[in-house]
């Protein structure tokens, strides 16, 4: 709630108007000389919507072990909570955890399930083993037809876990029909050459010249 104090030189009367009285303020006959605005808001309004709640403090290992010790000593959950200044539900959760897992430590999280089922992994692994030139896009389409929608990155991670790594095929020059005929002619001409003759040949694709 806002209040406005207006002082006029003629009547010297103090008018206290709320913020909603702008209509009356504009129609005053005597123009104001001094306007002082006082914020009369309470401390409860100081809380902003952007303020976040404090994170709940995790119980120390000693406190959790003490809860178990008191439980084994025969004390109830309510008595343990009053003694340690904890809620009954918190004490009960620690005791149930100890009864189930025989420990009060934080258990490892299971994480998100795999996007590709074991059957799908077997399918794409078999496809890649039979045809190493299969692309990730082909595998994505195969799984999508089977009802599983995944990305290429998921395909790569899945194959890597199976011990398969991607490789880029070596680029080779395309052979024209004239090249094919020339190579075939060369092979036929030297088909019966002895092995000793080939030992004296230096192949340009295997040697740096």
Coordinates of N, CA and C in Angstrom, one line a residue:
X1 N 0.9 -1.2 0.0 CA 0.0 0.0 0.0 C 0.9 1.2 0.0
X2 N 0.6 2.2 -0.9 CA 1.4 3.4 -1.0 C 0.6 4.6 -0.5
X3 N 1.2 5.6 0.1 CA 0.6 6.8 0.6 C 1.3 8.0 0.0
X4 N 0.6 9.1 -0.4 CA 1.2 10.3 -0.9 C 0.9 11.4 0.0
X5 N 1.9 12.2 0.4 CA 1.6 13.4 1.3 C 1.8 14.6 0.4
X6 N 0.7 15.4 0.3 CA 0.7 16.6 -0.6 C 0.6 17.9 0.3
X7 N 1.4 18.8 0.1 CA 1.4 20.1 0.9 C 1.1 21.2 -0.1
X8 N 0.1 22.0 0.2 CA -0.4 23.1 -0.6 C 0.0 24.4 0.1
X9 N 0.4 25.5 -0.6 CA 0.7 26.8 0.1 C -0.5 27.5 0.6
X10 N -1.7 27.2 0.2 CA -2.9 27.9 0.6 C -3.5 27.4 1.8
X11 N -3.8 26.1 1.9 CA -4.5 25.6 3.0 C -3.5 24.8 4.0
X12 N -2.3 24.5 3.5 CA -1.4 23.8 4.4 C -2.0 22.5 5.0
X13 N -2.8 21.9 4.3 CA -3.5 20.7 4.8 C -2.8 19.5 4.2
X14 N -2.7 18.5 5.0 CA -2.0 17.3 4.6 C -3.0 16.3 4.1
X15 N -3.0 16.0 2.8 CA -3.8 15.0 2.2 C -3.1 13.7 2.0
X16 N -3.6 12.7 2.6 CA -3.0 11.4 2.4 C -3.9 10.5 1.5
X17 N -3.3 10.3 0.4 CA -4.1 9.6 -0.7 C -3.4 8.2 -1.0
X18 N -4.2 7.3 -1.3 CA -3.7 6.0 -1.7 C -3.3 6.1 -3.2
X19 N -2.6 5.1 -3.6 CA -2.0 5.0 -5.0 C -3.2 5.0 -6.0
X20 N -4.3 4.5 -5.6 CA -5.4 4.3 -6.5 C -6.2 5.7 -6.7
X21 N -5.7 6.7 -6.1 CA -6.4 8.0 -6.2 C -5.8 9.0 -7.2
X22 N -5.2 8.4 -8.2 CA -4.6 9.3 -9.3 C -5.6 10.2 -9.9
X23 N -6.8 9.7 -10.0 CA -7.9 10.6 -10.6 C -8.1 11.8 -9.8
X24 N -8.2 11.7 -8.5 CA -8.4 12.9 -7.6 C -7.1 13.8 -7.6
X25 N -6.0 13.2 -7.7 CA -4.7 13.9 -7.6 C -4.6 14.8 -8.8
X26 N -5.0 14.4 -10.0 CA -4.8 15.2 -11.2 C -5.8 16.4 -11.2
X27 N -6.8 16.4 -10.4 CA -7.8 17.4 -10.4 C -7.8 18.4 -9.2
X28 N -6.7 18.4 -8.5 CA -6.5 19.3 -7.4 C -6.3 20.7 -7.9
X29 N -7.0 21.7 -7.3 CA -6.9 23.1 -7.8 C -5.5 23.7 -7.4
X30 N -5.0 23.3 -6.3 CA -3.7 23.9 -5.9 C -2.6 22.9 -6.3
X31 N -1.6 23.3 -7.1 CA -0.6 22.4 -7.5 C 0.3 22.0 -6.3
X32 N 0.7 20.8 -6.1 CA 1.6 20.4 -5.0 C 3.0 21.0 -5.1
X33 N 3.6 21.3 -4.0 CA 5.0 21.7 -4.0 C 5.9 20.6 -3.7
X34 N 5.6 19.7 -2.7 CA 6.4 18.6 -2.3 C 5.6 17.4 -2.3
X35 N 6.1 16.3 -2.8 CA 5.4 15.0 -2.8 C 6.4 14.0 -2.2
X36 N 6.0 13.4 -1.2 CA 6.8 12.4 -0.5 C 6.0 11.0 -0.6
X37 N 6.7 10.0 -1.1 CA 6.1 8.7 -1.2 C 6.7 7.8 -0.2
X38 N 5.8 7.2 0.6 CA 6.3 6.3 1.6 C 5.8 4.8 1.3
X39 N 6.7 3.9 1.4 CA 6.4 2.5 1.2 C 6.0 1.9 2.5
X40 N 4.7 1.6 2.6 CA 4.1 1.1 3.8 C 3.9 -0.4 3.7
X41 N 4.6 -1.0 2.8 CA 4.4 -2.5 2.6 C 5.0 -3.2 3.8
X42 N 4.4 -4.3 4.1 CA 4.9 -5.1 5.2 C 6.1 -6.0 4.8
X43 N 6.7 -6.6 5.8 CA 7.8 -7.5 5.5 C 7.4 -8.7 4.7
X44 N 6.1 -9.1 4.7 CA 5.7 -10.2 4.0 C 5.8 -10.0 2.5
X45 N 5.7 -8.7 2.0 CA 5.8 -8.5 0.6 C 7.2 -8.5 0.1
X46 N 8.2 -8.6 1.0 CA 9.5 -8.6 0.5 C 9.9 -9.9 -0.2
X47 N 9.1 -10.9 0.0 CA 9.3 -12.2 -0.6 C 9.0 -12.1 -2.1
X48 N 10.0 -12.4 -3.0 CA 9.8 -12.3 -4.4 C 9.4 -13.7 -4.9
X49 N 8.7 -13.7 -6.1 CA 8.3 -15.0 -6.6 C 9.5 -15.8 -7.1
X50 N 10.6 -15.1 -7.4 CA 11.8 -15.8 -8.0 C 12.6 -16.4 -6.9
X51 N 12.3 -16.2 -5.6 CA 13.1 -16.8 -4.5 C 12.9 -18.3 -4.5
X52 N 13.9 -19.1 -4.3 CA 13.8 -20.5 -4.3 C 13.9 -21.1 -2.9
X53 N 13.3 -22.2 -2.8 CA 13.4 -22.9 -1.5 C 14.8 -23.5 -1.2
X54 N 15.2 -23.4 0.0 CA 16.5 -24.0 0.3 C 16.5 -25.5 0.2
X55 N 17.6 -26.0 -0.3 CA 17.8 -27.5 -0.5 C 17.8 -28.2 0.9
X56 N 17.0 -29.3 0.9 CA 16.9 -30.1 2.1 C 18.3 -30.7 2.4
X57 N 18.8 -30.5 3.7 CA 20.1 -30.9 4.0 C 20.1 -32.4 4.3
X58 N 21.0 -33.1 3.7 CA 21.1 -34.6 3.8 C 21.6 -35.0 5.1
X59 N 21.1 -36.0 5.7 CA 21.6 -36.5 7.0 C 23.0 -37.1 6.9
X60 N 23.8 -36.8 7.9 CA 25.1 -37.3 7.9 C 25.1 -38.8 8.1
X61 N 26.2 -39.5 7.8 CA 26.3 -40.9 8.0 C 26.2 -41.3 9.4
X62 N 26.8 -40.5 10.3 CA 26.8 -40.7 11.7 C 25.3 -40.7 12.3
X63 N 24.6 -39.7 11.8 CA 23.2 -39.6 12.2 C 22.4 -40.8 11.8
X64 N 22.6 -41.2 10.5 CA 21.8 -42.4 10.1 C 22.2 -43.7 10.8
X65 N 23.5 -43.8 11.1 CA 23.9 -45.0 11.9 C 23.3 -44.9 13.3
X66 N 23.2 -43.7 13.9 CA 22.7 -43.6 15.2 C 21.2 -43.9 15.3
X67 N 20.5 -43.6 14.2 CA 19.1 -44.0 14.1 C 18.9 -45.5 14.2
X68 N 19.8 -46.2 13.4 CA 19.8 -47.6 13.4 C 20.1 -48.2 14.8
X69 N 21.1 -47.6 15.4 CA 21.5 -48.1 16.8 C 20.4 -47.9 17.8
X70 N 19.7 -46.8 17.7 CA 18.6 -46.6 18.6 C 17.4 -47.5 18.3
X71 N 17.2 -47.8 17.0 CA 16.2 -48.7 16.7 C 16.5 -50.1 17.2
X72 N 17.7 -50.5 17.1 CA 18.1 -51.9 17.6 C 18.0 -51.9 19.1
X73 N 18.2 -50.7 19.7 CA 18.1 -50.7 21.2 C 16.6 -50.8 21.7
X74 N 15.6 -50.8 20.7 CA 14.3 -51.0 21.1 C 13.4 -49.7 21.1
X75 N 14.0 -48.6 20.7 CA 13.2 -47.3 20.7 C 12.3 -47.2 19.5
X76 N 11.2 -46.6 19.7 CA 10.3 -46.4 18.6 C 10.7 -45.2 17.7
X77 N 10.1 -45.2 16.5 CA 10.4 -44.1 15.5 C 10.1 -42.7 16.1
X78 N 9.0 -42.6 16.8 CA 8.7 -41.3 17.4 C 9.7 -40.9 18.5
X79 N 10.1 -41.8 19.3 CA 11.1 -41.5 20.3 C 12.4 -41.1 19.7
X80 N 12.8 -41.8 18.7 CA 14.1 -41.5 18.0 C 14.0 -40.1 17.4
X81 N 12.9 -39.8 16.7 CA 12.7 -38.5 16.1 C 12.8 -37.4 17.1
X82 N 12.2 -37.6 18.3 CA 12.2 -36.5 19.3 C 13.6 -36.4 19.9
X83 N 14.3 -37.5 20.0 CA 15.7 -37.4 20.6 C 16.7 -36.7 19.7
X84 N 16.5 -37.0 18.4 CA 17.5 -36.4 17.4 C 16.9 -35.2 16.7
X85 N 15.7 -34.8 17.0 CA 15.1 -33.6 16.3 C 14.8 -33.8 14.9
X86 N 14.3 -35.0 14.6 CA 14.0 -35.4 13.2 C 12.5 -35.8 13.1
X87 N 12.0 -35.8 11.8 CA 10.6 -36.2 11.6 C 10.5 -37.7 11.7
X88 N 9.3 -38.1 12.1 CA 9.1 -39.6 12.2 C 9.2 -40.3 10.8
X89 N 8.8 -39.6 9.8 CA 8.9 -40.2 8.4 C 10.3 -40.3 8.0
X90 N 11.2 -39.4 8.4 CA 12.6 -39.5 8.0 C 13.2 -40.7 8.7
X91 N 12.9 -40.8 10.0 CA 13.5 -41.9 10.8 C 13.0 -43.2 10.2
X92 N 11.7 -43.3 9.9 CA 11.2 -44.5 9.3 C 11.8 -44.9 8.0
X93 N 12.1 -43.9 7.2 CA 12.7 -44.2 5.9 C 14.1 -44.8 6.0
X94 N 14.9 -44.2 7.0 CA 16.2 -44.7 7.3 C 16.2 -46.2 7.8
X95 N 15.2 -46.5 8.7 CA 15.1 -47.8 9.2 C 14.7 -48.8 8.2
X96 N 13.8 -48.4 7.3 CA 13.3 -49.4 6.2 C 14.4 -49.6 5.2
X97 N 15.2 -48.6 5.0 CA 16.4 -48.8 4.1 C 17.4 -49.7 4.7
X98 N 17.6 -49.6 6.0 CA 18.6 -50.5 6.6 C 18.1 -51.9 6.6
X99 N 16.8 -52.1 6.9 CA 16.2 -53.5 6.9 C 16.3 -54.1 5.5
X100 N 16.1 -53.3 4.5 CA 16.1 -53.9 3.1 C 17.5 -54.2 2.6
X101 N 18.4 -53.2 2.7 CA 19.7 -53.3 2.1 C 20.8 -53.5 3.0
X102 N 20.5 -53.5 4.3 CA 21.6 -53.7 5.4 C 22.6 -52.6 5.3
X103 N 22.3 -51.4 4.9 CA 23.2 -50.3 4.8 C 22.4 -49.0 4.9
X104 N 23.0 -47.9 5.3 CA 22.4 -46.6 5.4 C 23.1 -45.7 4.3
X105 N 24.0 -46.2 3.5 CA 24.6 -45.4 2.5 C 23.7 -45.1 1.4
X106 N 24.0 -44.0 0.6 CA 23.2 -43.7 -0.6 C 23.4 -44.8 -1.7
X107 N 22.3 -45.3 -2.2 CA 22.4 -46.4 -3.2 C 22.6 -45.8 -4.5
X108 N 23.3 -46.5 -5.4 CA 23.5 -46.0 -6.8 C 22.2 -45.9 -7.6
X109 N 22.1 -44.9 -8.4 CA 20.9 -44.7 -9.2 C 21.0 -45.6 -10.4
X110 N 19.9 -46.1 -10.8 CA 19.8 -47.0 -12.0 C 20.0 -46.3 -13.3
X111 N 19.6 -45.1 -13.4 CA 19.7 -44.3 -14.6 C 18.6 -44.6 -15.6
X112 N 18.6 -43.9 -16.7 CA 17.6 -44.1 -17.7 C 17.7 -45.4 -18.4
X113 N 16.6 -46.0 -18.8 CA 16.7 -47.3 -19.5 C 17.3 -47.1 -20.9
X114 N 17.8 -48.2 -21.5 CA 18.4 -48.1 -22.8 C 17.2 -47.9 -23.8
X115 N 17.5 -47.0 -24.8 CA 16.5 -46.7 -25.8 C 16.3 -47.9 -26.8
X116 N 17.4 -48.7 -27.0 CA 17.3 -49.8 -27.9 C 17.2 -51.1 -27.1
X117 N 16.3 -51.9 -27.3 CA 16.1 -53.2 -26.6 C 17.2 -54.1 -26.9
X118 N 17.4 -55.2 -26.1 CA 18.5 -56.2 -26.5 C 18.2 -56.8 -27.8
X119 N 17.0 -57.0 -28.2 CA 16.7 -57.6 -29.5 C 17.1 -56.6 -30.6
X120 N 16.8 -55.3 -30.4 CA 17.3 -54.4 -31.4 C 18.8 -54.3 -31.5
X121 N 19.5 -54.4 -30.4 CA 20.9 -54.4 -30.4 C 21.5 -55.6 -31.2
X122 N 20.8 -56.7 -31.0 CA 21.3 -57.9 -31.7 C 21.0 -57.8 -33.2
X123 N 19.9 -57.1 -33.6 CA 19.5 -56.9 -35.0 C 20.6 -56.0 -35.7
X124 N 20.9 -54.8 -35.1 CA 21.8 -53.9 -35.8 C 23.2 -54.5 -35.8
X125 N 23.6 -55.2 -34.7 CA 24.9 -55.8 -34.7 C 25.1 -56.8 -35.8
X126 N 24.0 -57.7 -36.0 CA 24.1 -58.6 -37.1 C 24.1 -58.0 -38.4
X127 N 23.4 -56.9 -38.6 CA 23.3 -56.2 -39.9 C 24.7 -55.6 -40.2
X128 N 25.4 -55.0 -39.3 CA 26.7 -54.4 -39.5 C 27.7 -55.5 -39.7
X129 N 27.6 -56.7 -39.0 CA 28.6 -57.7 -39.2 C 28.5 -58.3 -40.6
X130 N 27.3 -58.4 -41.2 CA 27.1 -59.0 -42.5 C 27.5 -58.0 -43.6
X131 N 27.2 -56.7 -43.3 CA 27.4 -55.7 -44.3 C 28.1 -54.5 -43.6
X132 N 29.5 -54.5 -43.6 CA 30.2 -53.4 -42.9 C 29.9 -52.1 -43.5
X133 N 29.5 -52.0 -44.7 CA 29.2 -50.7 -45.3 C 27.9 -50.1 -45.0
X134 N 27.2 -50.7 -44.0 CA 25.9 -50.2 -43.6 C 26.1 -48.9 -42.9
X135 N 25.3 -47.9 -43.2 CA 25.5 -46.6 -42.6 C 24.5 -46.4 -41.4
X136 N 24.8 -45.4 -40.6 CA 24.0 -45.2 -39.4 C 22.5 -44.8 -39.8
X137 N 22.4 -44.1 -40.9 CA 21.1 -43.8 -41.4 C 20.3 -45.0 -41.7
X138 N 20.9 -46.0 -42.3 CA 20.2 -47.2 -42.7 C 19.7 -47.9 -41.4
X139 N 20.6 -48.0 -40.4 CA 20.2 -48.6 -39.1 C 19.1 -47.8 -38.4
X140 N 19.1 -46.5 -38.5 CA 18.0 -45.7 -37.9 C 16.7 -46.0 -38.6
X141 N 16.7 -46.2 -39.9 CA 15.5 -46.5 -40.7 C 15.0 -47.9 -40.3
X142 N 15.9 -48.9 -40.2 CA 15.6 -50.2 -39.8 C 14.9 -50.3 -38.4
X143 N 15.4 -49.6 -37.5 CA 14.8 -49.5 -36.1 C 13.5 -48.8 -36.1
X144 N 13.4 -47.8 -37.0 CA 12.1 -47.0 -37.0 C 11.0 -47.9 -37.6
X145 N 11.3 -48.7 -38.6 CA 10.3 -49.6 -39.1 C 9.9 -50.7 -38.1
X146 N 10.8 -50.9 -37.2 CA 10.5 -51.9 -36.1 C 9.8 -51.3 -34.9
X147 N 9.6 -49.9 -35.0 CA 8.9 -49.3 -33.9 C 9.7 -48.5 -32.9
X148 N 11.0 -48.4 -33.2 CA 11.9 -47.7 -32.2 C 12.5 -46.5 -32.9
X149 N 12.3 -45.3 -32.4 CA 12.9 -44.1 -32.9 C 14.1 -43.7 -32.2
X150 N 15.2 -43.7 -32.8 CA 16.5 -43.3 -32.2 C 17.3 -42.3 -33.2
X151 N 18.3 -41.8 -32.6 CA 19.2 -40.9 -33.4 C 20.4 -41.6 -33.9
X152 N 21.2 -41.0 -34.7 CA 22.4 -41.6 -35.2 C 23.5 -41.7 -34.1
X153 N 23.4 -40.7 -33.1 CA 24.4 -40.8 -32.0 C 24.1 -42.0 -31.1
X154 N 22.8 -42.3 -31.0 CA 22.4 -43.5 -30.2 C 22.9 -44.8 -30.9
X155 N 22.9 -44.8 -32.2 CA 23.4 -46.0 -32.9 C 24.9 -46.1 -32.7
X156 N 25.6 -45.0 -32.8 CA 27.0 -45.1 -32.6 C 27.4 -45.5 -31.2
X157 N 26.7 -45.0 -30.2 CA 27.0 -45.4 -28.8 C 26.7 -46.9 -28.6
X158 N 25.6 -47.4 -29.2 CA 25.3 -48.8 -29.0 C 26.3 -49.7 -29.7
X159 N 26.7 -49.4 -30.9 CA 27.7 -50.2 -31.6 C 29.0 -50.2 -30.9
X160 N 29.4 -49.0 -30.3 CA 30.7 -48.9 -29.6 C 30.7 -49.8 -28.4
X161 N 29.5 -49.9 -27.7 CA 29.5 -50.7 -26.5 C 29.6 -52.2 -26.9
X162 N 29.2 -52.5 -28.1 CA 29.4 -53.9 -28.6 C 30.7 -54.2 -29.2
X163 N 31.7 -53.2 -29.1 CA 33.0 -53.4 -29.7 C 33.2 -53.1 -31.1
X164 N 32.2 -52.5 -31.7 CA 32.2 -52.1 -33.2 C 32.5 -50.6 -33.3
X165 N 33.4 -50.3 -34.1 CA 33.8 -48.9 -34.4 C 33.6 -48.5 -35.8
X166 N 33.2 -47.3 -36.1 CA 32.9 -46.8 -37.4 C 34.3 -46.5 -38.1
X167 N 34.3 -46.8 -39.4 CA 35.5 -46.5 -40.2 C 35.0 -45.9 -41.6
X168 N 35.8 -45.0 -42.1 CA 35.4 -44.4 -43.4 C 36.1 -45.2 -44.5
X169 N 35.4 -45.5 -45.5 CA 35.9 -46.3 -46.6 C 36.9 -45.5 -47.4
X170 N 38.0 -46.2 -47.8 CA 39.1 -45.5 -48.5 C 38.6 -45.1 -49.9
X171 N 38.9 -43.8 -50.2 CA 38.4 -43.3 -51.5 C 39.4 -43.8 -52.6
X172 N 38.8 -44.4 -53.7 CA 39.6 -44.9 -54.8 C 39.1 -44.3 -56.1
X173 N 39.9 -44.1 -57.0 CA 39.5 -43.5 -58.3 C 38.5 -44.4 -59.0
X174 N 37.5 -43.9 -59.6 CA 36.5 -44.6 -60.4 C 37.2 -45.1 -61.7
X175 N 37.0 -46.3 -62.1 CA 37.5 -46.9 -63.3 C 36.6 -46.7 -64.5
X176 N 37.1 -46.2 -65.6 CA 36.3 -46.1 -66.8 C 36.4 -47.4 -67.6
X177 N 35.5 -47.6 -68.5 CA 35.6 -48.9 -69.3 C 36.9 -49.1 -69.9
X178 N 37.6 -48.0 -70.4 CA 38.9 -48.2 -71.0 C 39.9 -48.7 -70.0
X179 N 39.8 -48.2 -68.8 CA 40.8 -48.7 -67.7 C 40.5 -50.2 -67.4
X180 N 39.3 -50.5 -67.4 CA 39.0 -52.0 -67.1 C 39.5 -52.9 -68.2
X181 N 39.4 -52.5 -69.4 CA 39.9 -53.3 -70.5 C 41.4 -53.4 -70.5
X182 N 42.1 -52.2 -70.1 CA 43.5 -52.2 -70.1 C 44.0 -53.1 -69.0
X183 N 43.4 -53.1 -67.8 CA 43.8 -53.9 -66.7 C 43.6 -55.4 -67.0
X184 N 42.5 -55.7 -67.6 CA 42.2 -57.1 -68.0 C 43.2 -57.6 -69.0
X185 N 43.6 -56.8 -70.0 CA 44.6 -57.1 -71.0 C 46.0 -57.4 -70.3
X186 N 46.3 -56.5 -69.4 CA 47.6 -56.7 -68.7 C 47.6 -58.0 -67.9
X187 N 46.5 -58.3 -67.2 CA 46.5 -59.5 -66.4 C 46.6 -60.8 -67.3
X188 N 46.0 -60.8 -68.4 CA 46.0 -61.9 -69.3 C 47.4 -62.1 -69.9
X189 N 48.1 -61.0 -70.2 CA 49.4 -61.0 -70.8 C 50.5 -61.6 -69.8
X190 N 50.3 -61.3 -68.5 CA 51.3 -61.7 -67.5 C 50.7 -62.8 -66.6
X191 N 49.7 -63.5 -67.1 CA 49.1 -64.6 -66.3 C 50.1 -65.7 -66.0
X192 N 51.0 -66.0 -66.9 CA 51.9 -67.2 -66.8 C 53.3 -66.7 -66.4
X193 N 53.5 -65.5 -66.0 CA 54.8 -65.0 -65.6 C 55.3 -65.7 -64.3
X194 N 56.5 -66.1 -64.2 CA 57.0 -66.8 -63.0 C 57.0 -65.8 -61.8
X195 N 57.0 -66.4 -60.6 CA 56.9 -65.6 -59.4 C 58.1 -64.8 -59.2
X196 N 59.3 -65.2 -59.7 CA 60.5 -64.5 -59.5 C 60.5 -63.1 -60.2
X197 N 59.7 -63.1 -61.4 CA 59.6 -61.8 -62.1 C 58.9 -60.7 -61.3
X198 N 57.9 -61.2 -60.5 CA 57.1 -60.2 -59.8 C 57.8 -59.7 -58.6
X199 N 58.9 -60.4 -58.1 CA 59.7 -59.9 -57.0 C 60.5 -58.7 -57.4
X200 N 60.7 -58.5 -58.6 CA 61.5 -57.3 -59.1 C 60.6 -56.1 -59.5
X201 N 59.3 -56.3 -59.2 CA 58.4 -55.2 -59.6 C 58.1 -54.3 -58.4
X202 N 58.1 -53.0 -58.6 CA 57.8 -52.1 -57.5 C 56.4 -51.5 -57.8
X203 N 55.5 -51.8 -56.9 CA 54.1 -51.3 -57.1 C 54.0 -49.9 -56.6
X204 N 53.4 -49.0 -57.4 CA 53.4 -47.6 -57.1 C 52.4 -47.3 -56.0
X205 N 51.4 -48.1 -55.8 CA 50.4 -47.9 -54.7 C 50.9 -48.4 -53.3
X206 N 52.0 -49.0 -53.3 CA 52.6 -49.5 -52.0 C 53.9 -48.9 -51.7
X207 N 54.5 -48.1 -52.6 CA 55.8 -47.6 -52.4 C 55.8 -46.1 -52.6
X208 N 56.5 -45.3 -51.7 CA 56.6 -43.9 -51.9 C 57.8 -43.6 -52.8
X209 N 57.5 -42.9 -53.9 CA 58.6 -42.6 -54.9 C 58.9 -41.1 -54.9

